[in-house]
Amino acid sequence: MKLIVNADDFGYSNGVNYGIIDAHKCGALYSTTLMVTMPGVPHAVSLMDQNPNLAVGLHINTAFGKPITGGKTLVGKNGMFIKPDCIPERHAYNYGEVEAEVYAQYECFVKLTGKDPSHIDSHLDTHEKITQVRNACCLLAKEKRIPLRNVDMEHSKHVTFIQHRSFGAKPGLEYFLEHFNEIQKEEFVEIMAHPAYIDNYVMQNSSYNVQRTLELEFLLSERFLTTLKQNGVTVTSYYDAKR
């Protein structure tokens, strides 16, 4: 089995960034996705330069904070993105505005890093929950020939995406070991992770906060790393999934 351990939310805050880098340096994490709209982005980019073996993708964000563009249907009455679970029943996204935001975030990524992202995914899985976001992400991925999480495309190999919900488990990463015998039957797998050290920004803005430290502990644990080694699991990134 080839395994992609991907850390979402790179750039969210310095504490998140440091957690991701430690999981990379001392563990089996070789993939992350940069959230270009967040305050920890300059810090994240500086850490990228120091860790060239860490593949960095684009974490499309239409669910937290403010958009880069001025699309009116992207935000609620407070001028902020709307979380998928809080979208009003009659709210209608304008596809043109969504597409413009997705492409603006891609262009921001390229400007910051000087290269294309290794792959694309989305904050709070909006590209799987919101049709307009999915269509815009698919268009971008196809045009730039970039793998897109949990979407099969001609330019990339199939990667089975799993998370705790795949097994009806509680949030966290323990499900991976609990269901390892089933998971390892797959040829190519991505597991989503959110490792971090907690800082004030995370505590003030994310309901998934202390749990991030537990995910970091899991990724660095001897139990996890030994399981991968003993079963001949190849740890990789989405660069390996490109055709």
mmCIF file of C-alpha atoms in Angstrom:
data_model
loop_
_atom_site.group_PDB
_atom_site.id
_atom_site.type_symbol
_atom_site.label_atom_id
_atom_site.label_comp_id
_atom_site.label_asym_id
_atom_site.label_seq_id
_atom_site.Cartn_x
_atom_site.Cartn_y
_atom_site.Cartn_z
ATOM 1 C CA MET A 1 0.000 0.000 0.000
ATOM 2 C CA LYS A 2 1.087 3.547 -0.765
ATOM 3 C CA LEU A 3 -0.054 5.961 1.940
ATOM 4 C CA ILE A 4 -0.461 9.730 1.808
ATOM 5 C CA VAL A 5 -0.737 11.265 5.261
ATOM 6 C CA ASN A 6 -1.972 14.765 4.478
ATOM 7 C CA ALA A 7 -2.123 17.570 7.028
ATOM 8 C CA ASP A 8 -4.886 20.046 6.240
ATOM 9 C CA ASP A 9 -4.781 23.696 7.373
ATOM 10 C CA PHE A 10 -1.100 24.567 6.783
ATOM 11 C CA GLY A 11 -0.944 28.337 7.303
ATOM 12 C CA TYR A 12 -3.870 28.433 9.738
ATOM 13 C CA SER A 13 -1.578 29.608 12.554
ATOM 14 C CA ASN A 14 2.012 29.247 13.729
ATOM 15 C CA GLY A 15 1.004 26.510 16.158
ATOM 16 C CA VAL A 16 -0.594 24.520 13.355
ATOM 17 C CA ASN A 17 2.457 25.066 11.173
ATOM 18 C CA TYR A 18 4.881 23.827 13.808
ATOM 19 C CA GLY A 19 2.771 20.733 14.445
ATOM 20 C CA ILE A 20 2.727 19.861 10.749
ATOM 21 C CA ILE A 21 6.481 20.330 10.428
ATOM 22 C CA ASP A 22 7.196 18.127 13.447
ATOM 23 C CA ALA A 23 4.920 15.415 12.031
ATOM 24 C CA HIS A 24 6.941 15.678 8.830
ATOM 25 C CA LYS A 25 10.403 15.751 10.369
ATOM 26 C CA CYS A 26 9.814 13.066 12.989
ATOM 27 C CA GLY A 27 6.996 11.030 11.494
ATOM 28 C CA ALA A 28 5.447 9.762 8.273
ATOM 29 C CA LEU A 29 3.794 12.954 7.028
ATOM 30 C CA TYR A 30 5.017 14.072 3.611
ATOM 31 C CA SER A 31 1.999 16.033 2.402
ATOM 32 C CA THR A 32 0.090 19.108 3.522
ATOM 33 C CA THR A 33 -2.244 21.699 2.019
ATOM 34 C CA LEU A 34 -1.769 25.445 2.358
ATOM 35 C CA MET A 35 -4.733 27.625 3.349
ATOM 36 C CA VAL A 36 -3.682 30.838 1.596
ATOM 37 C CA THR A 37 -6.264 33.107 3.256
ATOM 38 C CA MET A 38 -5.001 32.579 6.812
ATOM 39 C CA PRO A 39 -2.677 34.662 9.060
ATOM 40 C CA GLY A 40 -0.035 31.948 9.444
ATOM 41 C CA VAL A 41 0.734 31.756 5.719
ATOM 42 C CA PRO A 42 4.010 33.783 5.694
ATOM 43 C CA HIS A 43 5.312 31.558 8.496
ATOM 44 C CA ALA A 44 4.206 28.433 6.615
ATOM 45 C CA VAL A 45 5.945 29.528 3.426
ATOM 46 C CA SER A 46 9.182 30.148 5.321
ATOM 47 C CA LEU A 47 8.954 26.619 6.757
ATOM 48 C CA MET A 48 8.394 25.223 3.264
ATOM 49 C CA ASP A 49 11.780 26.587 2.215
ATOM 50 C CA GLN A 50 13.399 24.747 5.137
ATOM 51 C CA ASN A 51 11.600 21.462 4.400
ATOM 52 C CA PRO A 52 11.838 20.792 0.655
ATOM 53 C CA ASN A 53 10.674 17.156 0.972
ATOM 54 C CA LEU A 54 7.268 18.244 2.241
ATOM 55 C CA ALA A 55 4.787 18.264 -0.656
ATOM 56 C CA VAL A 56 2.427 21.222 -0.380
ATOM 57 C CA GLY A 57 -0.982 21.377 -2.007
ATOM 58 C CA LEU A 58 -3.773 23.958 -2.017
ATOM 59 C CA HIS A 59 -6.466 23.910 0.690
ATOM 60 C CA ILE A 60 -9.331 25.760 -1.002
ATOM 61 C CA ASN A 61 -11.195 27.805 1.593
ATOM 62 C CA THR A 62 -14.774 28.978 1.169
ATOM 63 C CA ALA A 63 -15.792 28.172 4.744
ATOM 64 C CA PHE A 64 -13.805 30.337 7.168
ATOM 65 C CA GLY A 65 -12.715 33.972 7.231
ATOM 66 C CA LYS A 66 -12.974 36.376 4.320
ATOM 67 C CA PRO A 67 -12.638 35.785 0.572
ATOM 68 C CA ILE A 68 -9.870 37.210 -1.574
ATOM 69 C CA THR A 69 -12.429 38.368 -4.119
ATOM 70 C CA GLY A 70 -15.539 40.448 -3.520
ATOM 71 C CA GLY A 71 -18.181 37.880 -4.422
ATOM 72 C CA LYS A 72 -21.349 38.742 -2.528
ATOM 73 C CA THR A 73 -22.811 35.231 -2.532
ATOM 74 C CA LEU A 74 -19.645 33.792 -0.974
ATOM 75 C CA VAL A 75 -20.398 35.374 2.396
ATOM 76 C CA GLY A 76 -23.149 35.795 4.942
ATOM 77 C CA LYS A 77 -24.509 39.027 6.398
ATOM 78 C CA ASN A 78 -21.346 39.439 8.486
ATOM 79 C CA GLY A 79 -19.144 39.491 5.389
ATOM 80 C CA MET A 80 -17.531 36.146 6.270
ATOM 81 C CA PHE A 81 -17.544 32.785 4.527
ATOM 82 C CA ILE A 82 -20.397 30.499 5.599
ATOM 83 C CA LYS A 83 -19.599 27.113 7.125
ATOM 84 C CA PRO A 84 -21.222 24.295 5.130
ATOM 85 C CA ASP A 85 -23.368 23.210 8.056
ATOM 86 C CA CYS A 86 -24.638 26.790 8.533
ATOM 87 C CA ILE A 87 -25.680 27.660 4.982
ATOM 88 C CA PRO A 88 -29.195 29.179 5.036
ATOM 89 C CA GLU A 89 -31.806 27.078 3.283
ATOM 90 C CA ARG A 90 -32.403 29.589 0.480
ATOM 91 C CA HIS A 91 -28.803 30.706 0.056
ATOM 92 C CA ALA A 92 -27.634 30.426 -3.564
ATOM 93 C CA TYR A 93 -23.964 30.600 -4.531
ATOM 94 C CA ASN A 94 -23.166 32.354 -7.786
ATOM 95 C CA TYR A 95 -20.949 29.948 -9.704
ATOM 96 C CA GLY A 96 -18.961 32.738 -11.364
ATOM 97 C CA GLU A 97 -18.090 34.192 -7.969
ATOM 98 C CA VAL A 98 -17.081 30.800 -6.598
ATOM 99 C CA GLU A 99 -14.895 30.078 -9.612
ATOM 100 C CA ALA A 100 -13.233 33.490 -9.331
ATOM 101 C CA GLU A 101 -12.414 32.840 -5.659
ATOM 102 C CA VAL A 102 -11.037 29.355 -6.307
ATOM 103 C CA TYR A 103 -8.789 30.640 -9.085
ATOM 104 C CA ALA A 104 -7.708 33.639 -6.991
ATOM 105 C CA GLN A 105 -6.603 31.299 -4.208
ATOM 106 C CA TYR A 106 -4.706 29.172 -6.718
ATOM 107 C CA GLU A 107 -2.964 32.244 -8.132
ATOM 108 C CA CYS A 108 -2.108 33.370 -4.608
ATOM 109 C CA PHE A 109 -0.565 29.970 -3.919
ATOM 110 C CA VAL A 110 1.602 30.135 -7.028
ATOM 111 C CA LYS A 111 2.704 33.678 -6.210
ATOM 112 C CA LEU A 112 3.636 32.697 -2.645
ATOM 113 C CA THR A 113 5.423 29.438 -3.443
ATOM 114 C CA GLY A 114 6.613 29.840 -7.021
ATOM 115 C CA LYS A 115 5.116 26.513 -8.104
ATOM 116 C CA ASP A 116 1.892 24.589 -8.623
ATOM 117 C CA PRO A 117 0.321 22.787 -5.667
ATOM 118 C CA SER A 118 0.933 19.043 -5.331
ATOM 119 C CA HIS A 119 -2.834 18.557 -5.190
ATOM 120 C CA ILE A 120 -6.073 20.298 -4.215
ATOM 121 C CA ASP A 121 -8.497 19.699 -1.356
ATOM 122 C CA SER A 122 -10.863 21.963 0.585
ATOM 123 C CA HIS A 123 -11.528 23.272 4.069
ATOM 124 C CA LEU A 124 -14.441 21.443 5.723
ATOM 125 C CA ASP A 125 -14.782 19.359 2.536
ATOM 126 C CA THR A 126 -16.674 22.094 0.700
ATOM 127 C CA HIS A 127 -15.722 20.706 -2.713
ATOM 128 C CA GLU A 128 -17.676 17.589 -1.763
ATOM 129 C CA LYS A 129 -20.590 19.368 -0.089
ATOM 130 C CA ILE A 130 -21.216 22.394 -2.331
ATOM 131 C CA THR A 131 -21.817 21.800 -6.041
ATOM 132 C CA GLN A 132 -20.437 25.153 -7.183
ATOM 133 C CA VAL A 133 -17.191 24.659 -5.236
ATOM 134 C CA ARG A 134 -16.809 21.135 -6.567
ATOM 135 C CA ASN A 135 -17.308 22.258 -10.160
ATOM 136 C CA ALA A 136 -14.811 25.109 -9.815
ATOM 137 C CA CYS A 137 -12.219 22.851 -8.178
ATOM 138 C CA CYS A 138 -12.700 20.213 -10.870
ATOM 139 C CA LEU A 139 -12.245 22.835 -13.567
ATOM 140 C CA LEU A 140 -9.041 24.126 -11.986
ATOM 141 C CA ALA A 141 -7.677 20.626 -11.367
ATOM 142 C CA LYS A 142 -8.376 19.540 -14.932
ATOM 143 C CA GLU A 143 -6.949 22.711 -16.470
ATOM 144 C CA LYS A 144 -3.740 22.594 -14.411
ATOM 145 C CA ARG A 145 -3.550 18.767 -14.307
ATOM 146 C CA ILE A 146 -3.464 18.687 -10.516
ATOM 147 C CA PRO A 147 -4.898 15.781 -8.449
ATOM 148 C CA LEU A 148 -8.091 16.601 -6.539
ATOM 149 C CA ARG A 149 -8.925 14.820 -3.284
ATOM 150 C CA ASN A 150 -11.544 12.071 -3.640
ATOM 151 C CA VAL A 151 -12.256 12.876 -7.280
ATOM 152 C CA ASP A 152 -11.011 10.588 -10.049
ATOM 153 C CA MET A 153 -9.527 12.459 -12.998
ATOM 154 C CA GLU A 154 -7.679 11.322 -16.130
ATOM 155 C CA HIS A 155 -4.416 12.990 -15.121
ATOM 156 C CA SER A 156 -4.135 11.273 -11.725
ATOM 157 C CA LYS A 157 -4.267 7.770 -10.291
ATOM 158 C CA HIS A 158 -7.112 6.683 -8.044
ATOM 159 C CA VAL A 159 -6.421 7.466 -4.391
ATOM 160 C CA THR A 160 -8.846 6.063 -1.826
ATOM 161 C CA PHE A 161 -9.635 8.883 0.597
ATOM 162 C CA ILE A 162 -10.561 7.832 4.114
ATOM 163 C CA GLN A 163 -11.309 9.561 7.378
ATOM 164 C CA HIS A 164 -13.036 8.708 10.645
ATOM 165 C CA ARG A 165 -16.470 9.076 9.042
ATOM 166 C CA SER A 166 -15.598 6.298 6.599
ATOM 167 C CA PHE A 167 -15.778 3.871 9.497
ATOM 168 C CA GLY A 168 -18.357 5.569 11.700
ATOM 169 C CA ALA A 169 -15.614 6.331 14.210
ATOM 170 C CA LYS A 170 -15.149 9.293 16.498
ATOM 171 C CA PRO A 171 -12.918 12.164 15.250
ATOM 172 C CA GLY A 172 -9.211 11.476 15.425
ATOM 173 C CA LEU A 173 -6.841 9.014 13.773
ATOM 174 C CA GLU A 174 -7.210 5.879 15.898
ATOM 175 C CA TYR A 175 -9.601 4.483 13.269
ATOM 176 C CA PHE A 176 -6.583 3.964 10.998
ATOM 177 C CA LEU A 177 -5.058 1.300 13.222
ATOM 178 C CA GLU A 178 -8.405 -0.139 14.260
ATOM 179 C CA HIS A 179 -9.266 -0.780 10.605
ATOM 180 C CA PHE A 180 -5.738 -1.235 9.280
ATOM 181 C CA ASN A 181 -6.308 -4.754 7.910
ATOM 182 C CA GLU A 182 -9.120 -3.444 5.742
ATOM 183 C CA ILE A 183 -7.351 -0.229 4.729
ATOM 184 C CA GLN A 184 -4.110 -1.887 3.655
ATOM 185 C CA LYS A 185 -5.956 -3.826 0.945
ATOM 186 C CA GLU A 186 -6.166 -0.573 -1.025
ATOM 187 C CA GLU A 187 -3.369 0.258 -3.466
ATOM 188 C CA PHE A 188 -3.239 4.023 -2.814
ATOM 189 C CA VAL A 189 -4.732 5.697 0.275
ATOM 190 C CA GLU A 190 -4.926 9.211 1.709
ATOM 191 C CA ILE A 191 -5.718 9.841 5.347
ATOM 192 C CA MET A 192 -6.611 13.353 6.439
ATOM 193 C CA ALA A 193 -4.893 14.737 9.543
ATOM 194 C CA HIS A 194 -4.862 17.977 11.528
ATOM 195 C CA PRO A 195 -1.688 17.903 13.665
ATOM 196 C CA ALA A 196 -0.900 21.058 15.624
ATOM 197 C CA TYR A 197 0.416 22.686 18.740
ATOM 198 C CA ILE A 198 -2.276 24.815 20.291
ATOM 199 C CA ASP A 199 -1.926 28.574 20.211
ATOM 200 C CA ASN A 200 -4.392 31.314 21.021
ATOM 201 C CA TYR A 201 -5.569 31.711 17.418
ATOM 202 C CA VAL A 202 -6.564 28.063 17.186
ATOM 203 C CA MET A 203 -8.323 28.147 20.551
ATOM 204 C CA GLN A 204 -10.266 31.266 19.613
ATOM 205 C CA ASN A 205 -11.254 30.209 16.098
ATOM 206 C CA SER A 206 -11.430 26.434 15.802
ATOM 207 C CA SER A 207 -13.780 24.069 17.615
ATOM 208 C CA TYR A 208 -11.341 21.299 16.683
ATOM 209 C CA ASN A 209 -8.441 22.486 18.834
ATOM 210 C CA VAL A 210 -7.091 20.235 21.602
ATOM 211 C CA GLN A 211 -7.879 17.245 19.384
ATOM 212 C CA ARG A 212 -5.172 18.461 17.014
ATOM 213 C CA THR A 213 -2.501 17.763 19.621
ATOM 214 C CA LEU A 214 -3.812 14.214 19.957
ATOM 215 C CA GLU A 215 -3.515 13.740 16.212
ATOM 216 C CA LEU A 216 0.084 14.960 16.375
ATOM 217 C CA GLU A 217 0.821 12.485 19.173
ATOM 218 C CA PHE A 218 -0.700 9.700 17.072
ATOM 219 C CA LEU A 219 1.380 10.547 13.994
ATOM 220 C CA LEU A 220 4.558 10.554 16.083
ATOM 221 C CA SER A 221 3.666 7.435 18.060
ATOM 222 C CA GLU A 222 5.819 4.312 17.920
ATOM 223 C CA ARG A 223 2.666 2.245 17.436
ATOM 224 C CA PHE A 224 1.703 4.061 14.241
ATOM 225 C CA LEU A 225 5.202 4.233 12.767
ATOM 226 C CA THR A 226 5.967 0.593 13.631
ATOM 227 C CA THR A 227 2.728 -0.562 11.985
ATOM 228 C CA LEU A 228 3.701 1.164 8.758
ATOM 229 C CA LYS A 229 7.228 -0.249 8.820
ATOM 230 C CA GLN A 230 6.268 -3.823 9.701
ATOM 231 C CA ASN A 231 3.666 -3.948 6.935
ATOM 232 C CA GLY A 232 5.859 -2.456 4.225
ATOM 233 C CA VAL A 233 3.698 0.626 3.756
ATOM 234 C CA THR A 234 5.241 3.196 1.394
ATOM 235 C CA VAL A 235 4.688 6.744 2.626
ATOM 236 C CA THR A 236 4.401 9.231 -0.222
ATOM 237 C CA SER A 237 2.564 12.315 -1.543
ATOM 238 C CA TYR A 238 0.242 13.223 -4.398
ATOM 239 C CA TYR A 239 3.237 13.775 -6.639
ATOM 240 C CA ASP A 240 3.327 9.983 -6.857
ATOM 241 C CA ALA A 241 -0.302 9.954 -7.981
ATOM 242 C CA LYS A 242 0.163 12.140 -11.048
ATOM 243 C CA ARG A 243 -0.001 10.486 -14.471
#
